[in-house]
Amino acid sequence: MHGALQEVENVCSTLLRKKLVYNRSDEVGIVLFGTKETCNDLAKEIGGYKHVVVKHDIKVVEEGTKDALQNLPRGTAPGDFLDAIVVGLDMLIKRFGNTKGKHRLCLITDSQHPLRDPPEGTKEDQVDTIAEQMKKHDIKMDCIVFRESGVQHNSVMDENDQLLYHFRDRSVAKVVQVDTPTSLLGALKTRIVLPVTIFRGDLEVSSNLKIKVWVYKKTSEEKFPTLKKYSDQAPPSDKFASHEVKVDFEYKSILEPDTVVPPDQRIKGYLYGPQVVPISSAEWEAVKFKPEKGVKLLGFADRSSIPRHYFMKDVNSFVPEPGNKKATVAVSAIARAMQEMNKVAILRCVWRQGQGNVAFGVLTPNISSVNNVPDSFFFNILPFSEDIREFQFRSFSSLPSSSQPTEEQQEAADSLVKMLDLAPPGREEILRPDFTPNPMLERFYSFLDLKSKEPDANAPPLDKCLRRITEPDSDIIDYQAPLIQNLGKAFELKDNPKRKKARTQERLNYTAADDQTKKSADPYAEKAKAIEVLYPSAEKVGKIGDLNPVQDFEAMLTERSSSIWVQKAIEEMQKYTTVLIENSPQGDYYQKALECIVALRKACIIEQEPNEFNQFLTKLYKRLKNVDDVAKFFQLLSSKNVSLISKEEAPDSDVTEEMARSFYLKPEASSQ
């Protein structure tokens, strides 16, 4: 495994890195096999077990454990993984004996070399003996067979694989085969999550038919670990300091600020408009929805009537109650009937007594292909009507025939979608969920380890294994290069000469200095021209022009040639709008100013700059609200509900919804 040892070092170091942070009481040992040397207790005590080295004894995980995985020796002898398993098993038994706990062996091998014949019996008998000892001491094993793609199978590899599967059949091991460093990283689990039931009870098919079932979580979102506050106020000499930060809350009355209000004298209050409504815990309990615990079948539906994208949250697994033959037969009968008729079941679920909500979902049959594993169901939560958001996209069928895609374009787009399939027909699935780690979590642990050693360190480059997850596969891109090129040719972009000519002519007609007809028709043309000089078009110098100010503003926002470009666009729009309002006799440009204000408001919400807009509108209103002509403009804004940006629209805003609604009210009206 010389070619893969570097990847094995990285993967195992990642595992230990996580234990150093969150499982500091775990104990880890390291055994190498296939080495030139021999160093283990069994070889000294009874002989044999050659080319097996105990690199690190079982100890509480520390930095030294991780260092032991660096620069692993390149062995010169074929590795016998059965000898290595026995040595590791012996270490665990001697270290822990019959002590209860999670004891685990993790075997990483390519399983390509022949194993030595045992002194007595067959290799299968040897596996049975090892499995009995593992069961006796409650030791589990993970076997990871790492073979790069392209390796030709032979009789030795097949025999070794059968021996590993024999461990699996004895219910003491789990065997997985991987062919890339990325899948190796995903196969080596940091922690084993034991299945826990969320429901044990009856699946009520009807009032006369109830089946005993257990419900487990099949999948669960892996979240970031909880980060706690750390206090550095403890003296450095105190070795037992916990450095915890504890937060206590005290409630005091405004009338008596020095007196703490005890819990029995406090009651929760809820805002209802400008008033605070007190509601006691007894009142809350009286109005709470309290459904009865249970799982009821509502009916059956065609599988095609429930799209896959409706499935929400985690997946649960319904299994018959262990040891209950009647429940096993009933679940199997219903599951196989549903599979044959292509049906799914609709359930109403309340997992526990006192649960505040009801789960409504779909039950899908899962027919087992293993003899000793019973049939079961998968359960997915379905959305209520309030959970569905329909996107009002226009269909191609509503467009004129000239805008319809050609057959060539449709075929190119279909081919692109097929190329992006991670499980294409006839090829192995890419980024299989079971063997693909969460790249965000892996990078978090790596950076956390680096920061613990170098507090001022910057984030390191992305690891090669994680880059394979987060970036497109270069081999696939190269392989599908002709397809991508065909897509570009099918959707060739061209300038529209008619539209370009019309826009140019429109701008020339608007700004022509010798257009006497326009001057006589518009008495304020000179002022409009002055505004155009102050703020020329975006096509000229990248500023807001008078012809299409909203389009120019949006173009400036999308350009983003520097980090200050958004701020520049907002300031330009504020200046332009102010000039437009102040130079608008009889309100001629109020409609255009309204469009500018609306565009500016929308942009400040999207760009998370609500305070920029609120400060601008507040200053503008205070300065011009008493000017007779301009007051009509603010009345126009109020009639169109264009006010300050509230917290409901942008969390960064300092303005409540009530403040936004009452912004244009006069002081005497707001006091009433």
Coordinates of N, CA and C in Angstrom, one line a residue, residues 56 73 75 103 254 295 356 393 399 411-412 424 457 466 483-484 498 525 536 586-587 590:
H56 N 2.0 2.2 18.4 CA 1.6 3.0 19.6 C 0.7 2.2 20.5
P73 N 6.6 3.7 8.1 CA 7.6 3.0 7.3 C 7.0 2.2 6.2
G75 N 6.8 -0.9 4.3 CA 7.1 -2.3 4.6 C 7.7 -3.1 3.4
H103 N -15.6 -0.7 22.4 CA -14.3 -1.2 21.9 C -14.4 -1.5 20.4
I254 N -39.0 48.2 37.0 CA -38.6 49.6 36.7 C -38.9 50.5 37.9
V295 N -49.7 6.3 15.6 CA -49.4 6.3 14.2 C -50.6 5.7 13.5
G356 N -46.2 18.7 20.6 CA -47.0 19.8 20.2 C -47.4 19.9 18.7
F393 N -42.7 30.8 -12.7 CA -41.9 30.9 -13.9 C -42.7 30.7 -15.2
L399 N -44.3 31.4 -24.8 CA -43.5 32.3 -25.7 C -43.9 32.1 -27.1
E411 N -31.8 19.4 -27.3 CA -30.9 18.2 -27.2 C -29.6 18.5 -26.4
A412 N -29.0 19.7 -26.7 CA -27.8 20.1 -26.0 C -28.1 20.3 -24.5
P424 N -24.7 8.0 -13.3 CA -25.2 7.7 -14.7 C -25.3 6.2 -14.9
A457 N -2.7 32.0 12.7 CA -2.6 31.4 11.4 C -3.8 31.7 10.6
L466 N -10.7 17.1 -0.1 CA -11.9 17.9 0.0 C -12.2 18.6 -1.4
L483 N -19.3 17.9 -25.5 CA -20.7 18.2 -25.2 C -20.8 19.6 -24.8
I484 N -19.9 20.1 -23.9 CA -19.9 21.5 -23.4 C -19.8 22.5 -24.6
K498 N -31.0 45.9 -34.4 CA -32.2 46.8 -34.4 C -32.4 47.5 -33.0
A525 N -36.9 71.8 -20.3 CA -35.8 71.0 -21.0 C -34.4 71.4 -20.6
P536 N -24.1 62.2 -16.2 CA -24.2 61.6 -17.5 C -24.5 60.1 -17.5
Q586 N -43.6 72.2 -10.0 CA -44.9 71.7 -10.2 C -45.0 70.1 -10.3
G587 N -43.9 69.5 -9.7 CA -43.9 68.0 -9.6 C -43.7 67.3 -10.9
Y590 N -41.7 64.1 -10.3 CA -42.0 63.3 -9.1 C -42.1 61.8 -9.4

